[in-house]
Structures are given as C-alpha cells and as structure tokens.
PDB file of C-alpha atoms in Angstrom:
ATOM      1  CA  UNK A   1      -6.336 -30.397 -13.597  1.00 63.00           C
ATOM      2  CA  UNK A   2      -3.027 -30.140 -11.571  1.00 71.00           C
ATOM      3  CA  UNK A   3      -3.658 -28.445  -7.838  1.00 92.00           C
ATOM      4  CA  UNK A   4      -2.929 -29.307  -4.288  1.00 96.00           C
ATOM      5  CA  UNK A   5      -5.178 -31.436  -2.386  1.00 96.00           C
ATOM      6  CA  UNK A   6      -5.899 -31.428   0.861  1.00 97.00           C
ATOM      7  CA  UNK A   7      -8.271 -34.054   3.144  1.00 96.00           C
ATOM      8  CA  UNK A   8     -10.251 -33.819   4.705  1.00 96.00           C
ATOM      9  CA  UNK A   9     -11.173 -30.609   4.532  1.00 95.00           C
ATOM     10  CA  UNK A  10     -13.106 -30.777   7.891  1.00 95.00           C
ATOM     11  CA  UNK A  11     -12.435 -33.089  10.847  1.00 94.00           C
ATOM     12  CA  UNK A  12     -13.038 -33.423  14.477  1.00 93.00           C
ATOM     13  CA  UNK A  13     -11.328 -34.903  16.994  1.00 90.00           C
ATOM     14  CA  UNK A  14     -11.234 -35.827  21.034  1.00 90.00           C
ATOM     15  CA  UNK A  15      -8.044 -34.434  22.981  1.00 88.00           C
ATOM     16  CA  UNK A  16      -5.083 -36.766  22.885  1.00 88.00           C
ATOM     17  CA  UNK A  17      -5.592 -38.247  19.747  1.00 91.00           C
ATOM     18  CA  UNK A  18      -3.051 -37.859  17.241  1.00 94.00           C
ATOM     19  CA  UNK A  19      -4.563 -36.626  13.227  1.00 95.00           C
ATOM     20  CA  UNK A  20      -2.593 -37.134  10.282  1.00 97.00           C
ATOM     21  CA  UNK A  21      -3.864 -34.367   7.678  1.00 97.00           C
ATOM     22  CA  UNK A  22      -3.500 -35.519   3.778  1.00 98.00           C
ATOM     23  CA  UNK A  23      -1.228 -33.248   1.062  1.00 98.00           C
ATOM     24  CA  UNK A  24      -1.057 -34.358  -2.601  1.00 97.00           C
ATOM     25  CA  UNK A  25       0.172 -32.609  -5.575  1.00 97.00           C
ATOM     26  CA  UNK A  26       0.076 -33.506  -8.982  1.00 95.00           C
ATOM     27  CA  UNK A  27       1.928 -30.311 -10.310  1.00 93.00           C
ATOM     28  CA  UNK A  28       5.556 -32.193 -10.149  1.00 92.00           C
ATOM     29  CA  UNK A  29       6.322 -29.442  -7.616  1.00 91.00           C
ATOM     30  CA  UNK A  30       9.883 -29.959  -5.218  1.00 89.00           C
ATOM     31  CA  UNK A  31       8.912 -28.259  -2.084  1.00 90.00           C
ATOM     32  CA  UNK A  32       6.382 -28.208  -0.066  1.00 93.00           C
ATOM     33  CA  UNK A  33       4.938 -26.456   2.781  1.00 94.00           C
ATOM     34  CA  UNK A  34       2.639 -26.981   6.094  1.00 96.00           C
ATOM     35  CA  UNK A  35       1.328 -23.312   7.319  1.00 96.00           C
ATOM     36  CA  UNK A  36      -0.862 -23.004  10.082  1.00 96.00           C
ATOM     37  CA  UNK A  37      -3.759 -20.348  10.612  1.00 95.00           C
ATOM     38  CA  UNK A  38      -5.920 -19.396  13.421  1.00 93.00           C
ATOM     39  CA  UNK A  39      -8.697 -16.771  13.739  1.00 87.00           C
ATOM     40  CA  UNK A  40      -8.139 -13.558  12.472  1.00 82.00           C
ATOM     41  CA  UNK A  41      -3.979 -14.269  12.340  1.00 85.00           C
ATOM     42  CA  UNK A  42      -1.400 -14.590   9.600  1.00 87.00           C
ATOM     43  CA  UNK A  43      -0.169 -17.823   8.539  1.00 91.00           C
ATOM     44  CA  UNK A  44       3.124 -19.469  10.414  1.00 92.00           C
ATOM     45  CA  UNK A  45       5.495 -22.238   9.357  1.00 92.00           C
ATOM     46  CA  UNK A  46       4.908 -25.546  10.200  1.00 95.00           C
ATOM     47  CA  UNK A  47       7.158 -27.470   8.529  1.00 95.00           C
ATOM     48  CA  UNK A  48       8.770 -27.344   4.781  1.00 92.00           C
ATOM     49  CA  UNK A  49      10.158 -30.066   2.383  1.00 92.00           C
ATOM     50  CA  UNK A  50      12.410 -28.845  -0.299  1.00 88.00           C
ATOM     51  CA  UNK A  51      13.281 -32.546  -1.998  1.00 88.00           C
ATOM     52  CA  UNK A  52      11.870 -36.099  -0.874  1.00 93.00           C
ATOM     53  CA  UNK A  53      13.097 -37.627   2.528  1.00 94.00           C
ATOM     54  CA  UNK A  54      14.292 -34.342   3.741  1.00 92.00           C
ATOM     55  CA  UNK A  55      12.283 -31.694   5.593  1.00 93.00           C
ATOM     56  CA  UNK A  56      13.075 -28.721   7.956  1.00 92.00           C
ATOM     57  CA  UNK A  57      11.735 -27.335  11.037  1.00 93.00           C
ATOM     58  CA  UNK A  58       9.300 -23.871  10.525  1.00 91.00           C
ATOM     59  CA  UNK A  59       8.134 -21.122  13.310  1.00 89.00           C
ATOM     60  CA  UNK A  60       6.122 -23.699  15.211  1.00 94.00           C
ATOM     61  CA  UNK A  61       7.428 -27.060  14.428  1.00 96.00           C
ATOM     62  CA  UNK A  62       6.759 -28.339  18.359  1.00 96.00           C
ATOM     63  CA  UNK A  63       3.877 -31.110  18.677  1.00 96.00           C
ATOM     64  CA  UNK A  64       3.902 -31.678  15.022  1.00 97.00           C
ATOM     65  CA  UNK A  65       5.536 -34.181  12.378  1.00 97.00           C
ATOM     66  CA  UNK A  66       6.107 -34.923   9.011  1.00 98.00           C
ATOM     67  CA  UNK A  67       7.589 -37.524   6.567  1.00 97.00           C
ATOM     68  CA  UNK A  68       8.093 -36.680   2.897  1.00 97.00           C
ATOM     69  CA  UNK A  69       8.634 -40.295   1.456  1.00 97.00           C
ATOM     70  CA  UNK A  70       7.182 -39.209  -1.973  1.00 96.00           C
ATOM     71  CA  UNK A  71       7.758 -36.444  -4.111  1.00 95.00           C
ATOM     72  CA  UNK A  72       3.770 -35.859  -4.208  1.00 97.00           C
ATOM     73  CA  UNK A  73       2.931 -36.184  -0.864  1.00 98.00           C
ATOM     74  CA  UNK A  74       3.556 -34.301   2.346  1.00 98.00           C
ATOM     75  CA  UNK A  75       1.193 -35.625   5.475  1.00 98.00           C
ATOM     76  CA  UNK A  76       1.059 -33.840   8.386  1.00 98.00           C
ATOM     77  CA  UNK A  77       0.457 -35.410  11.922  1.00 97.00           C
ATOM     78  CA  UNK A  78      -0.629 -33.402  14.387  1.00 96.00           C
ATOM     79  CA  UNK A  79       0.306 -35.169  18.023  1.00 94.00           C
ATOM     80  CA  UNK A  80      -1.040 -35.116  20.856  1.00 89.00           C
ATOM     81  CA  UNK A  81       1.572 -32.768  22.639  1.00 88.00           C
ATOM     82  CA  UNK A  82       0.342 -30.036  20.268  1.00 89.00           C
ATOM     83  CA  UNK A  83      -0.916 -27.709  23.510  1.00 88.00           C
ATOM     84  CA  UNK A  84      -3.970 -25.889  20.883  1.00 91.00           C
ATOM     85  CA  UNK A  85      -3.950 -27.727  17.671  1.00 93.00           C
ATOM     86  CA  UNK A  86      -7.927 -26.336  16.826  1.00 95.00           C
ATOM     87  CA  UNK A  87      -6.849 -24.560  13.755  1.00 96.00           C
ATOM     88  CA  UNK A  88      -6.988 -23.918   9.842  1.00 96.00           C
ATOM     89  CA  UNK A  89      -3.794 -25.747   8.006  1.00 97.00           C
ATOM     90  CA  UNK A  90      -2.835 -24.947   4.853  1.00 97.00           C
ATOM     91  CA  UNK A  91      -0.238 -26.872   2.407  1.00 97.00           C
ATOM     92  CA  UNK A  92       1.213 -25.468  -0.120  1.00 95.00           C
ATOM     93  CA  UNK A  93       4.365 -26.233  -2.747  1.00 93.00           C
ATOM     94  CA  UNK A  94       6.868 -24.415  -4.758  1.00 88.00           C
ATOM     95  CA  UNK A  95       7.886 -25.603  -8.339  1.00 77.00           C
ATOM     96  CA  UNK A  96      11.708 -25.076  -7.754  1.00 68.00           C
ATOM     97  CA  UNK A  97      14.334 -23.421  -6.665  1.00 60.00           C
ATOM     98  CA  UNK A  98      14.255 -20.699  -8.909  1.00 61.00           C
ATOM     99  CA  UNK A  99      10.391 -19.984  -8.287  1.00 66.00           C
ATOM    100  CA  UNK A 100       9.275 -18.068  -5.240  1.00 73.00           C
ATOM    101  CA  UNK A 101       5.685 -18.388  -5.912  1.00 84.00           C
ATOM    102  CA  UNK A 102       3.867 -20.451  -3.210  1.00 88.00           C
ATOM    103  CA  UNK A 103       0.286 -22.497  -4.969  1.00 92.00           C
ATOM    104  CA  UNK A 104      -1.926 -23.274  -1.433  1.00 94.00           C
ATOM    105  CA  UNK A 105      -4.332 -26.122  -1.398  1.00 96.00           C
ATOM    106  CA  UNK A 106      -7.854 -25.257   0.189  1.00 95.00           C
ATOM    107  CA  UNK A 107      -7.224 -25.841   3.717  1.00 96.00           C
ATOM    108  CA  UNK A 108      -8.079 -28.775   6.605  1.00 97.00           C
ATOM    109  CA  UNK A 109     -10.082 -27.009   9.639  1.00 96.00           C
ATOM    110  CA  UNK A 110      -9.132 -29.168  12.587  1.00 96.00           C
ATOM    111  CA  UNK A 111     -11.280 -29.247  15.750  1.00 95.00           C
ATOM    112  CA  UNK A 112     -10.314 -30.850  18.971  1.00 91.00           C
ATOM    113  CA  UNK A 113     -12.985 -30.870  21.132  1.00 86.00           C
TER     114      UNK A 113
ATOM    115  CA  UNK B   1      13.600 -11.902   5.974  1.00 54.00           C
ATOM    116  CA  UNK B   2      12.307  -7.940   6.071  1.00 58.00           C
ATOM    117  CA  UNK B   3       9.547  -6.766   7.848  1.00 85.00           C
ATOM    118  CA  UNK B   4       5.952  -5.647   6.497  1.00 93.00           C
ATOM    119  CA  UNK B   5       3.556  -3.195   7.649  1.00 94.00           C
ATOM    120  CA  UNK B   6       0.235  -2.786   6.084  1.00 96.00           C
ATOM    121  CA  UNK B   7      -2.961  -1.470   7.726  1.00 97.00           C
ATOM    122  CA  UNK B   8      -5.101  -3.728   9.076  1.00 96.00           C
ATOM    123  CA  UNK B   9      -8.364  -3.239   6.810  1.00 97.00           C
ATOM    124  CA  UNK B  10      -9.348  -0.747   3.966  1.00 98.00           C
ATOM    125  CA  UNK B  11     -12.306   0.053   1.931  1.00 97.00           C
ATOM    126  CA  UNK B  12     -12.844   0.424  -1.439  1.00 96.00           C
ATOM    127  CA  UNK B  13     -15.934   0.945  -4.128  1.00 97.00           C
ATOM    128  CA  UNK B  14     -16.877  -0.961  -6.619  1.00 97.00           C
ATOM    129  CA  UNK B  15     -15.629  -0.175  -9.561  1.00 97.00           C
ATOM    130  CA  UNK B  16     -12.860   1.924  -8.449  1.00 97.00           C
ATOM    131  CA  UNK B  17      -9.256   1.422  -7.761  1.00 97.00           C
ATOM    132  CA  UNK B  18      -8.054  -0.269  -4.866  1.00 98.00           C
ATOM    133  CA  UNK B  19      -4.675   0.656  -3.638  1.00 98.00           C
ATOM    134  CA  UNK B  20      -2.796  -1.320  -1.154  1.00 98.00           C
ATOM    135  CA  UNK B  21       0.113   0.187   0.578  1.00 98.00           C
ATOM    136  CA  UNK B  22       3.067  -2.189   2.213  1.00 97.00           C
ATOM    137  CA  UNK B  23       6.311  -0.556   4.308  1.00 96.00           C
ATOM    138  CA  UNK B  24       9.108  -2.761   3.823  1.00 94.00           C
ATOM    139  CA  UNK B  25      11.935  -0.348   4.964  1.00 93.00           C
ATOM    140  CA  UNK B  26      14.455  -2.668   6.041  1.00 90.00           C
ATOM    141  CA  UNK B  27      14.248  -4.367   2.459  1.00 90.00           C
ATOM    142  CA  UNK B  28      17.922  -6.096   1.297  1.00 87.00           C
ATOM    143  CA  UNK B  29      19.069  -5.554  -2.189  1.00 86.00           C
ATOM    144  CA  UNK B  30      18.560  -9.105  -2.902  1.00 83.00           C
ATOM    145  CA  UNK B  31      14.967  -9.366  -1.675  1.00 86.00           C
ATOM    146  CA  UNK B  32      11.690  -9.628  -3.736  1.00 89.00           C
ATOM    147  CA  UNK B  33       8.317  -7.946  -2.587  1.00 92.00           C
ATOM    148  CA  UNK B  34       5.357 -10.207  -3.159  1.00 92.00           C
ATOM    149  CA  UNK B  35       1.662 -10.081  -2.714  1.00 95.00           C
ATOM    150  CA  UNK B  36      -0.703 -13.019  -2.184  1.00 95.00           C
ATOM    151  CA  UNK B  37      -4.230 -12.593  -1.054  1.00 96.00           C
ATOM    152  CA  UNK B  38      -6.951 -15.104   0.554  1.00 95.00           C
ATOM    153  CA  UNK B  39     -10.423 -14.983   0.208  1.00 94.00           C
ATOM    154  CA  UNK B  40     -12.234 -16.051   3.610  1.00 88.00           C
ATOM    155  CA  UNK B  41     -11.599 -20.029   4.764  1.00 85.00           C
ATOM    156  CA  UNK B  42      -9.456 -20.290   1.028  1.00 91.00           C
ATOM    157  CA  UNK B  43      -5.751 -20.932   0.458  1.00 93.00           C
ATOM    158  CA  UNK B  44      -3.621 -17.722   0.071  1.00 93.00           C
ATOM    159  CA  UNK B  45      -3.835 -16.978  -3.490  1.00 94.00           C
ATOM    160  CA  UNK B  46      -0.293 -15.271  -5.338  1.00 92.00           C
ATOM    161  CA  UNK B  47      -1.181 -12.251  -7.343  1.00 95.00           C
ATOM    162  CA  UNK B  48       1.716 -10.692  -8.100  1.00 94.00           C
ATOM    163  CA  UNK B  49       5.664 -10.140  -7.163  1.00 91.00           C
ATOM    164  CA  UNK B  50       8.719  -7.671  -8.159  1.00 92.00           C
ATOM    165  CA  UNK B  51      12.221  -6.844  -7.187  1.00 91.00           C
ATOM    166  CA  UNK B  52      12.654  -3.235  -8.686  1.00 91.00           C
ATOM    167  CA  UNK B  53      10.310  -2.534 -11.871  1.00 88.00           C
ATOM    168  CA  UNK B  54       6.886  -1.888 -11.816  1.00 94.00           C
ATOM    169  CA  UNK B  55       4.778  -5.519 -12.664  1.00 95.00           C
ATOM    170  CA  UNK B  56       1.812  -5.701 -14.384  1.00 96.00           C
ATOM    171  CA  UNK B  57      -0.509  -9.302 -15.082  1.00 95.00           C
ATOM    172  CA  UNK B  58      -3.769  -9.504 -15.586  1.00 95.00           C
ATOM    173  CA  UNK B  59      -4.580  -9.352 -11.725  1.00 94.00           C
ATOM    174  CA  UNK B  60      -2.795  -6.283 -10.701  1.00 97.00           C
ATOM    175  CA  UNK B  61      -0.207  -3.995 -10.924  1.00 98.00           C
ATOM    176  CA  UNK B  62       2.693  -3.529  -8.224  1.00 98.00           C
ATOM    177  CA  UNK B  63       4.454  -0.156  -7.839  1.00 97.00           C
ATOM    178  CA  UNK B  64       7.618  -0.203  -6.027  1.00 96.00           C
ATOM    179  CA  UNK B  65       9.403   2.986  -4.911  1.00 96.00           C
ATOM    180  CA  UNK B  66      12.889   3.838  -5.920  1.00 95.00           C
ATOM    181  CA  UNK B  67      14.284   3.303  -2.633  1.00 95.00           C
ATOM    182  CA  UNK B  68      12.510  -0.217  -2.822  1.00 95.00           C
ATOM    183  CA  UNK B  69      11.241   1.007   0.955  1.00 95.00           C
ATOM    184  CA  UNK B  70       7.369   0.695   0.183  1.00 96.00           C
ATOM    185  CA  UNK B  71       5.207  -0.713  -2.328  1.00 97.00           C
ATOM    186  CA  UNK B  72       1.532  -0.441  -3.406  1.00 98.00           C
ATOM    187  CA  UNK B  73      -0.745  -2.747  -4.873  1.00 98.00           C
ATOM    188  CA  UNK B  74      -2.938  -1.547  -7.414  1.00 98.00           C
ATOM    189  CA  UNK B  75      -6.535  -3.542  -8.373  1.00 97.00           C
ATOM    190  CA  UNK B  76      -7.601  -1.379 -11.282  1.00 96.00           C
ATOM    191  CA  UNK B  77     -11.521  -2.113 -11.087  1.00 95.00           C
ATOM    192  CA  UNK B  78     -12.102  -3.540  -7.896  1.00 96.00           C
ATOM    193  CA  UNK B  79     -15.591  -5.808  -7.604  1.00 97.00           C
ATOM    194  CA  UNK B  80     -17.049  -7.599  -5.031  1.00 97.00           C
ATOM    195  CA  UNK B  81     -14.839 -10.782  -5.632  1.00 96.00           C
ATOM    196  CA  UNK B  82     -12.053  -8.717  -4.634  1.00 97.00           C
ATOM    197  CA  UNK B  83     -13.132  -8.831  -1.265  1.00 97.00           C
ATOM    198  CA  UNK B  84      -9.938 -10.479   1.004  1.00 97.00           C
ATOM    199  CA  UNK B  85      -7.345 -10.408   3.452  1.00 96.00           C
ATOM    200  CA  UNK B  86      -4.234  -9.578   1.063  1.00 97.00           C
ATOM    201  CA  UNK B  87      -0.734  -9.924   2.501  1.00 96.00           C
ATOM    202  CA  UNK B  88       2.460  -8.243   1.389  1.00 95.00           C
ATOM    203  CA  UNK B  89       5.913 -10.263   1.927  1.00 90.00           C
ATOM    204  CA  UNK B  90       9.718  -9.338   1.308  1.00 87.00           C
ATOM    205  CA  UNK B  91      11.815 -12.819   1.047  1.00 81.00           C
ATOM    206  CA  UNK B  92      14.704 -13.134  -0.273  1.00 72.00           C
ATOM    207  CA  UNK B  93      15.252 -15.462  -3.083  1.00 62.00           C
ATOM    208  CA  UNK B  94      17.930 -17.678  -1.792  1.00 53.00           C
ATOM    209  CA  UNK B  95      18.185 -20.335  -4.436  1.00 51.00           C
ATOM    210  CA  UNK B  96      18.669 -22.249  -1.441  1.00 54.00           C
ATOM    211  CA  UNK B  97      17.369 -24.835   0.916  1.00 52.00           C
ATOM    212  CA  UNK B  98      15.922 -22.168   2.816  1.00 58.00           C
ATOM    213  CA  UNK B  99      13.820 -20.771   1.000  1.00 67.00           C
ATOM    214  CA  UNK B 100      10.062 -19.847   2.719  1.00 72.00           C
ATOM    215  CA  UNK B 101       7.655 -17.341   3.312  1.00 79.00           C
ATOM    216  CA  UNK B 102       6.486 -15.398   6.278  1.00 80.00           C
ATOM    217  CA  UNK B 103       3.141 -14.147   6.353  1.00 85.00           C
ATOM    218  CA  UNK B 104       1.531 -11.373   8.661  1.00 86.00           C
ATOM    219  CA  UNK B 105      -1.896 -10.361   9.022  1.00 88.00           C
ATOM    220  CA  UNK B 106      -2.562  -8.656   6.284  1.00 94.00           C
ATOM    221  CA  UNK B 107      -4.746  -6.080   4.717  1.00 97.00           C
ATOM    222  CA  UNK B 108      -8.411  -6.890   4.979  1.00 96.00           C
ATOM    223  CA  UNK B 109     -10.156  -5.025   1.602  1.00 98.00           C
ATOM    224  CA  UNK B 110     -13.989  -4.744   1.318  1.00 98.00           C
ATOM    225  CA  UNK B 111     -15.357  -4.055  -1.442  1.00 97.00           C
ATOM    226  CA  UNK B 112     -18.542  -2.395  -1.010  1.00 97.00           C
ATOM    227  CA  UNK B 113     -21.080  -2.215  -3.652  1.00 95.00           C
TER     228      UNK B 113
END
C-alpha cells in the first residue's frame, strides 16, 4: 500500500546527541513536510521540500536540518543546539502543486532525557 | 495565511450530529478553508476542504458562509471513532513554492456514548 513512513516511531536519547528521524514515501509525492508537536499544542513548521535538493526554512527551523537528496525521502536531524527537542514529529507530503491536501505519516516521539 | 478560531473542546452524542464551527474573518478571496483532524498520538488526518460551495464526501460535509467569514463542519452520525482534536485552516493555494499549512490547536470533540 502507498503511505508515509516514519522510524522509529519511538526513540530515546541522552542530551547532546544529535537524532536523525527517517521519512519515506512511496506515493510519488513532490513535497514534503517536517511538523513538530508538543503536548496539548498545534503542529508548527519544521522544514518543507517542494522538489529534490531544495528545501525551505518553516516556523522553527533553528537546531534542526534536513537534506532531500531523493524524491522519496526526507530525514530529519535533530542537533544538538535544539534547546527542547522532547517532542512528537510528524512528516507529511503533498502530491503537487495543484493539491493542497497534506497525507501525515504516524509520527516519531522523541525523548531526550 | 488567515487566522482561525475554533473553541477549544466540544461534546457531542453518539449518534447525533457534530457541528464544528471555525472564524476565519480575515479570509482572502483566493484562500481555501480546510479541515484535518487527528486522533490521539496519530498523524493529522484531511477530511475535507472548500473555497466557496458547500462540500460533501463520505466523511463530512463543510458549510461555508456567503461572506466566506466562518465555516462549520458537519459529522452527520458522530460515533465513538470520531473522537479527536480537529483543526480548521485557511491557506491560500499559491501554486507556488510556498505553499504550507499552519495548524492551531484545534477543536477537541468527544464523543460520548
């Protein structure tokens, strides 16, 4: 079945150390999206991809990076200058241009203890 | 993008209709209103979006109001499933490299038996 996957879905980690969270799409999507989510808050940007090797800058880009070297794939690193990164992240893509409609994948909790 | 405003958390039986009201009042002309919703630690799902009409799928319906300043989202037979934070976005659809959506916090809906 086409979807968005996301790894690991849980992971723990000591301060300082940087994480690299997995995205991969099958759906032959062009964008894609990191969102971030903490307790009982909306989701904010990350970062967003509209085509390979080019990505933008979202809401709270600071302390996090991303590379999108293949059209399927859009890791997220989260550094070790990220000030709280204990969160829920979310990944999502976009089939086009002309398509507003946003498919999520199931989420990575991070926990930086 | 506009601005949403939704309350934070309503109630609903099951069984009944669930109606969802979003303020967008600062809507542009070229802006869409969509709704997503996400069940508790899931990705956002999308349910539904429109630009002027009235939208029906097999999830829900969306009324908009003429003046495109508020919209509500109807779940005709609301069950226990239904049970979610459900957000309510404007965002214009650019065509563009631009092109991403803002979440807020949402409407939490309980279903109660």
């Amino acid at each position: 079945d086409g979807g968005i996957t996301q790894s690991p879905k849980y992971l723990f980690r000591k301060e300082g150390q940087n994480v690299t969270l997995s995205c991969e799409q099958n759906l032959n999507h062009d964008a894609m999206y990191w969102y971030r989510q903490d307790p009982g808050q909306g989701l904010r940007l990350i970062y967003y991809s509209q085509i390979v090797n080019d990505f933008q800058k979202g809401d709270i880009a600071e302390g996090y990076s991303v590379s999108r070297e293949k059209k399927e794939s859009f890791p997220l690193t989260v550094t070790s200058a990220q000030k709280n990164p204990t969160a829920f992240y979310l990944c999502a893509s976009r089939s086009g241009l002309r398509s507003g409609e946003l498919f999520f994948g199931e989420g990575s909790r991070l926990t930086v203890l | 993008d506009a601005k949403t405003t939704q309350p934070p958390s309503m109630d609903c039986a099951e069984g009944r209709a669930a109606n969802l009201p979003c303020n967008h009042s600062t809507i542009s002309g070229n802006e869409y209103v969509y709704w997503y919703r996400q069940i508790h630690s899931q990705g956002p799902q999308y349910i539904i979006h429109g630009l002027k009409n009235n939208e029906t799928n097999e999830m829900a319906s969306l009324i908009i109001t003429e003046d495109r300043k508020s919209s509500t989202l109807i779940l005709p037979h609301a069950t226990l499933r239904d049970t979610a934070v459900y957000y309510c976005i404007v965002s214009a659809f650019s065509g563009g490299s631009n092109y991403k959506l803002t979440f807020g916090k949402g409407t939490l809906l309980t279903v109660n038996p």
